[in-house]
Amino acid sequence: MKTLCFAIVLSWAGSAAAAASAPPAPAAPRPYVLENTEVRDVRAPALKRDYQVFVALPDSYRDTTRRYPVVFVTDANYAFPIVRGIAQRLTKHAGMEETIVVGLSYAQGDTGVYSRRRDYTPSVPRKHDYRSDMPGRPVALGEAAAYARFLKDQVLPLVAKHYRADMGRKFFVGHSYGSLLGLQILLTEPRTFEHYILGSPSLWYDGGVMFDRENVYSERHRDLPASVFFGIGGLERLAPGKKRSRAEEEADMVADLQDLHGTLKSHRYPGLRMQMKVFADEDHASVFPLVVTHGLRSVLPSKK
């Protein structure tokens, strides 16, 4: 029995010594965090949903008392770091004025597809075959007007309260469905933002409903006070052999945007400043960084 106990003690001592001499377990990898950024939770009472805003502050923010133009970008889960990086690079290497960048997140608990389909689209399509990508929840579409009120009533005041933002120089940046939301705001309450950077708007949506909205606006107003930069990829055209229509699979997005641009220009609104650029060899997936770069530089020219 004594021999057995002695053996157990030796075994334990050996194990303890081995454990003491073994290298420590590697620490769990840490997430990469963008410098000078913050996240704020925002409740949308009327929508009964929760969102977040991602805020990127300029490098000089802590050392100055001045106010900065503020860029609001939709689809923040992917677009916020892109826009923040572009704005920062244009400032450092091209002398562009610094900006605050605010990313607008998807609703908490929603997938990105579910949230943006609901919040960025202006209507429930008269004909559609959309399916919900969230089991147990019906498809939701056409709530852009309600989401725009949330931006105006909750998000803009939050930014004005907590940051030195120049609220007289607000930029709206959207792409695809995000640009539909931008057009919804532009054609209902254009003074919500001073500048709109709209990439590859999905003008085919609901049989071209935004053309109808533009027509209604033009019948009721004599001015459209805003600056608008439209950008789109040159490859966002109708495939050869297809007949163009206002349906997604038969849409010529370049031609649609040229039509809208031409129509807006024909009204000669005195307060509307507008540019459009088609980026050759770019498609719907690749054009967004170019739209942001050229859109910002069109309004915030570089000093270099």
mmCIF file of N, CA and C in Angstrom, residues 115-196:
data_model
loop_
_atom_site.group_PDB
_atom_site.id
_atom_site.type_symbol
_atom_site.label_atom_id
_atom_site.label_comp_id
_atom_site.label_asym_id
_atom_site.label_seq_id
_atom_site.Cartn_x
_atom_site.Cartn_y
_atom_site.Cartn_z
ATOM 1 N N SER A 115 -33.265 43.287 -43.525
ATOM 2 C CA SER A 115 -33.336 44.661 -43.046
ATOM 3 C C SER A 115 -33.341 45.655 -44.199
ATOM 4 N N ARG A 116 -32.438 45.498 -45.154
ATOM 5 C CA ARG A 116 -32.320 46.488 -46.223
ATOM 6 C C ARG A 116 -33.486 46.398 -47.199
ATOM 7 N N ARG A 117 -34.004 45.207 -47.435
ATOM 8 C CA ARG A 117 -35.182 45.104 -48.300
ATOM 9 C C ARG A 117 -36.349 45.889 -47.715
ATOM 10 N N ARG A 118 -36.511 45.797 -46.431
ATOM 11 C CA ARG A 118 -37.631 46.475 -45.770
ATOM 12 C C ARG A 118 -37.391 47.983 -45.652
ATOM 13 N N ASP A 119 -36.195 48.355 -45.170
ATOM 14 C CA ASP A 119 -35.949 49.746 -44.794
ATOM 15 C C ASP A 119 -35.555 50.648 -45.950
ATOM 16 N N TYR A 120 -35.032 50.098 -47.030
ATOM 17 C CA TYR A 120 -34.517 50.935 -48.103
ATOM 18 C C TYR A 120 -35.436 51.015 -49.316
ATOM 19 N N THR A 121 -36.443 50.161 -49.401
ATOM 20 C CA THR A 121 -37.289 50.151 -50.600
ATOM 21 C C THR A 121 -38.519 51.048 -50.404
ATOM 22 N N PRO A 122 -38.933 51.765 -51.454
ATOM 23 C CA PRO A 122 -39.975 52.784 -51.310
ATOM 24 C C PRO A 122 -41.402 52.274 -51.385
ATOM 25 N N SER A 123 -41.602 51.020 -51.760
ATOM 26 C CA SER A 123 -42.961 50.515 -51.947
ATOM 27 C C SER A 123 -42.952 48.993 -51.881
ATOM 28 N N VAL A 124 -44.135 48.438 -51.723
ATOM 29 C CA VAL A 124 -44.298 46.992 -51.882
ATOM 30 C C VAL A 124 -44.571 46.748 -53.362
ATOM 31 N N PRO A 125 -43.713 46.031 -54.051
ATOM 32 C CA PRO A 125 -43.879 45.872 -55.501
ATOM 33 C C PRO A 125 -45.241 45.292 -55.866
ATOM 34 N N ARG A 126 -45.788 45.819 -56.946
ATOM 35 C CA ARG A 126 -47.091 45.334 -57.430
ATOM 36 C C ARG A 126 -46.991 43.884 -57.876
ATOM 37 N N LYS A 127 -45.836 43.505 -58.380
ATOM 38 C CA LYS A 127 -45.585 42.105 -58.745
ATOM 39 C C LYS A 127 -44.214 41.722 -58.188
ATOM 40 N N HIS A 128 -44.163 40.655 -57.432
ATOM 41 C CA HIS A 128 -42.859 40.222 -56.927
ATOM 42 C C HIS A 128 -42.940 38.771 -56.473
ATOM 43 N N ASP A 129 -41.769 38.149 -56.401
ATOM 44 C CA ASP A 129 -41.671 36.788 -55.905
ATOM 45 C C ASP A 129 -40.616 36.693 -54.811
ATOM 46 N N TYR A 130 -40.449 37.777 -54.045
ATOM 47 C CA TYR A 130 -39.480 37.779 -52.955
ATOM 48 C C TYR A 130 -39.884 36.756 -51.900
ATOM 49 N N ARG A 131 -38.880 36.161 -51.286
ATOM 50 C CA ARG A 131 -39.092 35.229 -50.183
ATOM 51 C C ARG A 131 -38.270 35.695 -48.988
ATOM 52 N N SER A 132 -38.795 35.508 -47.803
ATOM 53 C CA SER A 132 -38.080 35.889 -46.599
ATOM 54 C C SER A 132 -36.881 34.966 -46.388
ATOM 55 N N ASP A 133 -35.747 35.563 -45.995
ATOM 56 C CA ASP A 133 -34.579 34.748 -45.667
ATOM 57 C C ASP A 133 -34.483 34.510 -44.159
ATOM 58 N N MET A 134 -35.557 34.873 -43.429
ATOM 59 C CA MET A 134 -35.603 34.637 -41.989
ATOM 60 C C MET A 134 -36.778 33.710 -41.684
ATOM 61 N N PRO A 135 -36.517 32.445 -41.398
ATOM 62 C CA PRO A 135 -37.592 31.475 -41.161
ATOM 63 C C PRO A 135 -38.563 31.957 -40.089
ATOM 64 N N GLY A 136 -39.850 31.800 -40.402
ATOM 65 C CA GLY A 136 -40.880 32.189 -39.459
ATOM 66 C C GLY A 136 -41.297 33.640 -39.544
ATOM 67 N N ARG A 137 -40.632 34.424 -40.398
ATOM 68 C CA ARG A 137 -40.990 35.838 -40.539
ATOM 69 C C ARG A 137 -41.389 36.110 -41.983
ATOM 70 N N PRO A 138 -42.508 36.805 -42.179
ATOM 71 C CA PRO A 138 -42.949 37.082 -43.552
ATOM 72 C C PRO A 138 -42.022 38.075 -44.227
ATOM 73 N N VAL A 139 -42.012 38.059 -45.546
ATOM 74 C CA VAL A 139 -41.213 39.025 -46.286
ATOM 75 C C VAL A 139 -41.707 40.430 -45.952
ATOM 76 N N ALA A 140 -40.781 41.376 -45.816
ATOM 77 C CA ALA A 140 -41.124 42.760 -45.479
ATOM 78 C C ALA A 140 -40.471 43.692 -46.493
ATOM 79 N N LEU A 141 -41.254 44.582 -47.068
ATOM 80 C CA LEU A 141 -40.782 45.482 -48.116
ATOM 81 C C LEU A 141 -41.448 46.853 -47.966
ATOM 82 N N GLY A 142 -40.832 47.864 -48.567
ATOM 83 C CA GLY A 142 -41.508 49.130 -48.771
ATOM 84 C C GLY A 142 -41.633 50.058 -47.586
ATOM 85 N N GLU A 143 -40.687 50.022 -46.639
ATOM 86 C CA GLU A 143 -40.805 50.883 -45.462
ATOM 87 C C GLU A 143 -39.776 52.015 -45.459
ATOM 88 N N ALA A 144 -39.332 52.444 -46.626
ATOM 89 C CA ALA A 144 -38.312 53.492 -46.698
ATOM 90 C C ALA A 144 -38.790 54.803 -46.091
ATOM 91 N N ALA A 145 -40.045 55.145 -46.284
ATOM 92 C CA ALA A 145 -40.552 56.404 -45.728
ATOM 93 C C ALA A 145 -40.475 56.398 -44.203
ATOM 94 N N ALA A 146 -40.850 55.290 -43.584
ATOM 95 C CA ALA A 146 -40.795 55.189 -42.129
ATOM 96 C C ALA A 146 -39.353 55.202 -41.637
ATOM 97 N N TYR A 147 -38.468 54.520 -42.346
ATOM 98 C CA TYR A 147 -37.063 54.501 -41.953
ATOM 99 C C TYR A 147 -36.445 55.887 -42.117
ATOM 100 N N ALA A 148 -36.819 56.612 -43.154
ATOM 101 C CA ALA A 148 -36.313 57.967 -43.355
ATOM 102 C C ALA A 148 -36.738 58.880 -42.203
ATOM 103 N N ARG A 149 -37.949 58.707 -41.695
ATOM 104 C CA ARG A 149 -38.385 59.497 -40.530
ATOM 105 C C ARG A 149 -37.544 59.166 -39.306
ATOM 106 N N PHE A 150 -37.199 57.895 -39.143
ATOM 107 C CA PHE A 150 -36.326 57.501 -38.049
ATOM 108 C C PHE A 150 -34.972 58.197 -38.160
ATOM 109 N N LEU A 151 -34.415 58.247 -39.360
ATOM 110 C CA LEU A 151 -33.144 58.940 -39.544
ATOM 111 C C LEU A 151 -33.265 60.409 -39.153
ATOM 112 N N LYS A 152 -34.320 61.035 -39.608
ATOM 113 C CA LYS A 152 -34.487 62.464 -39.349
ATOM 114 C C LYS A 152 -34.783 62.749 -37.883
ATOM 115 N N ASP A 153 -35.609 61.920 -37.256
ATOM 116 C CA ASP A 153 -36.077 62.196 -35.894
ATOM 117 C C ASP A 153 -35.158 61.668 -34.806
ATOM 118 N N GLN A 154 -34.444 60.565 -35.064
ATOM 119 C CA GLN A 154 -33.598 59.981 -34.021
ATOM 120 C C GLN A 154 -32.094 60.069 -34.324
ATOM 121 N N VAL A 155 -31.702 59.701 -35.540
ATOM 122 C CA VAL A 155 -30.269 59.594 -35.825
ATOM 123 C C VAL A 155 -29.608 60.966 -35.978
ATOM 124 N N LEU A 156 -30.205 61.843 -36.765
ATOM 125 C CA LEU A 156 -29.583 63.152 -36.958
ATOM 126 C C LEU A 156 -29.477 63.927 -35.643
ATOM 127 N N PRO A 157 -30.523 63.968 -34.806
ATOM 128 C CA PRO A 157 -30.377 64.653 -33.512
ATOM 129 C C PRO A 157 -29.318 64.018 -32.613
ATOM 130 N N LEU A 158 -29.190 62.696 -32.655
ATOM 131 C CA LEU A 158 -28.172 62.037 -31.834
ATOM 132 C C LEU A 158 -26.777 62.498 -32.243
ATOM 133 N N VAL A 159 -26.524 62.539 -33.539
ATOM 134 C CA VAL A 159 -25.213 62.969 -34.025
ATOM 135 C C VAL A 159 -24.969 64.428 -33.674
ATOM 136 N N ALA A 160 -25.987 65.266 -33.848
ATOM 137 C CA ALA A 160 -25.840 66.690 -33.529
ATOM 138 C C ALA A 160 -25.566 66.915 -32.045
ATOM 139 N N LYS A 161 -26.135 66.089 -31.198
ATOM 140 C CA LYS A 161 -25.976 66.240 -29.747
ATOM 141 C C LYS A 161 -24.601 65.806 -29.263
ATOM 142 N N HIS A 162 -24.091 64.705 -29.791
ATOM 143 C CA HIS A 162 -22.897 64.086 -29.212
ATOM 144 C C HIS A 162 -21.599 64.408 -29.948
ATOM 145 N N TYR A 163 -21.694 65.001 -31.141
ATOM 146 C CA TYR A 163 -20.469 65.225 -31.911
ATOM 147 C C TYR A 163 -20.439 66.642 -32.471
ATOM 148 N N ARG A 164 -19.247 67.127 -32.740
ATOM 149 C CA ARG A 164 -19.103 68.452 -33.350
ATOM 150 C C ARG A 164 -19.278 68.301 -34.870
ATOM 151 N N ALA A 165 -20.479 68.016 -35.251
ATOM 152 C CA ALA A 165 -20.818 67.827 -36.662
ATOM 153 C C ALA A 165 -21.397 69.118 -37.219
ATOM 154 N N ASP A 166 -20.956 69.479 -38.401
ATOM 155 C CA ASP A 166 -21.540 70.616 -39.110
ATOM 156 C C ASP A 166 -22.820 70.124 -39.773
ATOM 157 N N MET A 167 -23.943 70.315 -39.109
ATOM 158 C CA MET A 167 -25.209 69.771 -39.601
ATOM 159 C C MET A 167 -25.762 70.548 -40.790
ATOM 160 N N GLY A 168 -25.045 71.557 -41.214
ATOM 161 C CA GLY A 168 -25.384 72.248 -42.456
ATOM 162 C C GLY A 168 -24.659 71.671 -43.653
ATOM 163 N N ARG A 169 -23.821 70.646 -43.402
ATOM 164 C CA ARG A 169 -23.117 69.948 -44.485
ATOM 165 C C ARG A 169 -23.193 68.447 -44.226
ATOM 166 N N LYS A 170 -24.353 67.913 -44.477
ATOM 167 C CA LYS A 170 -24.613 66.485 -44.275
ATOM 168 C C LYS A 170 -24.638 65.778 -45.626
ATOM 169 N N PHE A 171 -23.928 64.658 -45.707
ATOM 170 C CA PHE A 171 -23.876 63.847 -46.913
ATOM 171 C C PHE A 171 -24.673 62.563 -46.681
ATOM 172 N N PHE A 172 -25.436 62.165 -47.669
ATOM 173 C CA PHE A 172 -26.066 60.840 -47.677
ATOM 174 C C PHE A 172 -25.358 60.009 -48.732
ATOM 175 N N VAL A 173 -24.896 58.821 -48.347
ATOM 176 C CA VAL A 173 -24.220 57.921 -49.288
ATOM 177 C C VAL A 173 -24.974 56.595 -49.312
ATOM 178 N N GLY A 174 -25.387 56.165 -50.490
ATOM 179 C CA GLY A 174 -26.069 54.888 -50.633
ATOM 180 C C GLY A 174 -25.702 54.223 -51.935
ATOM 181 N N HIS A 175 -25.900 52.921 -51.975
ATOM 182 C CA HIS A 175 -25.618 52.151 -53.187
ATOM 183 C C HIS A 175 -26.719 51.120 -53.378
ATOM 184 N N SER A 176 -27.181 50.960 -54.624
ATOM 185 C CA SER A 176 -28.193 49.962 -54.950
ATOM 186 C C SER A 176 -29.503 50.276 -54.218
ATOM 187 N N TYR A 177 -29.974 49.387 -53.341
ATOM 188 C CA TYR A 177 -31.161 49.707 -52.548
ATOM 189 C C TYR A 177 -30.921 50.934 -51.666
ATOM 190 N N GLY A 178 -29.690 51.107 -51.185
ATOM 191 C CA GLY A 178 -29.383 52.286 -50.393
ATOM 192 C C GLY A 178 -29.617 53.568 -51.169
ATOM 193 N N SER A 179 -29.381 53.527 -52.484
ATOM 194 C CA SER A 179 -29.663 54.697 -53.312
ATOM 195 C C SER A 179 -31.158 54.913 -53.505
ATOM 196 N N LEU A 180 -31.932 53.832 -53.487
ATOM 197 C CA LEU A 180 -33.389 54.004 -53.518
ATOM 198 C C LEU A 180 -33.848 54.793 -52.292
ATOM 199 N N LEU A 181 -33.285 54.448 -51.131
ATOM 200 C CA LEU A 181 -33.611 55.206 -49.929
ATOM 201 C C LEU A 181 -33.212 56.670 -50.099
ATOM 202 N N GLY A 182 -32.041 56.908 -50.668
ATOM 203 C CA GLY A 182 -31.619 58.278 -50.909
ATOM 204 C C GLY A 182 -32.572 59.030 -51.814
ATOM 205 N N LEU A 183 -33.036 58.377 -52.869
ATOM 206 C CA LEU A 183 -34.000 59.015 -53.769
ATOM 207 C C LEU A 183 -35.340 59.256 -53.076
ATOM 208 N N GLN A 184 -35.748 58.324 -52.223
ATOM 209 C CA GLN A 184 -36.966 58.509 -51.446
ATOM 210 C C GLN A 184 -36.882 59.796 -50.621
ATOM 211 N N ILE A 185 -35.750 60.011 -49.967
ATOM 212 C CA ILE A 185 -35.567 61.216 -49.164
ATOM 213 C C ILE A 185 -35.473 62.443 -50.059
ATOM 214 N N LEU A 186 -34.708 62.337 -51.138
ATOM 215 C CA LEU A 186 -34.519 63.461 -52.055
ATOM 216 C C LEU A 186 -35.835 63.955 -52.626
ATOM 217 N N LEU A 187 -36.746 63.043 -52.931
ATOM 218 C CA LEU A 187 -38.000 63.409 -53.590
ATOM 219 C C LEU A 187 -39.164 63.604 -52.619
ATOM 220 N N THR A 188 -38.877 63.594 -51.335
ATOM 221 C CA THR A 188 -39.919 63.896 -50.338
ATOM 222 C C THR A 188 -39.484 65.030 -49.420
ATOM 223 N N GLU A 189 -38.300 64.909 -48.824
ATOM 224 C CA GLU A 189 -37.774 65.964 -47.958
ATOM 225 C C GLU A 189 -36.312 66.193 -48.304
ATOM 226 N N PRO A 190 -36.051 66.846 -49.428
ATOM 227 C CA PRO A 190 -34.673 66.959 -49.926
ATOM 228 C C PRO A 190 -33.729 67.690 -48.984
ATOM 229 N N ARG A 191 -34.234 68.576 -48.145
ATOM 230 C CA ARG A 191 -33.364 69.333 -47.250
ATOM 231 C C ARG A 191 -32.883 68.511 -46.054
ATOM 232 N N THR A 192 -33.305 67.251 -45.954
ATOM 233 C CA THR A 192 -32.797 66.392 -44.882
ATOM 234 C C THR A 192 -31.279 66.303 -44.950
ATOM 235 N N PHE A 193 -30.740 66.235 -46.160
ATOM 236 C CA PHE A 193 -29.291 66.242 -46.393
ATOM 237 C C PHE A 193 -28.989 67.308 -47.438
ATOM 238 N N GLU A 194 -27.788 67.851 -47.362
ATOM 239 C CA GLU A 194 -27.384 68.844 -48.351
ATOM 240 C C GLU A 194 -26.782 68.186 -49.588
ATOM 241 N N HIS A 195 -26.168 67.029 -49.416
ATOM 242 C CA HIS A 195 -25.467 66.353 -50.507
ATOM 243 C C HIS A 195 -25.871 64.879 -50.547
ATOM 244 N N TYR A 196 -26.082 64.382 -51.748
ATOM 245 C CA TYR A 196 -26.457 62.982 -51.956
ATOM 246 C C TYR A 196 -25.452 62.349 -52.911
#
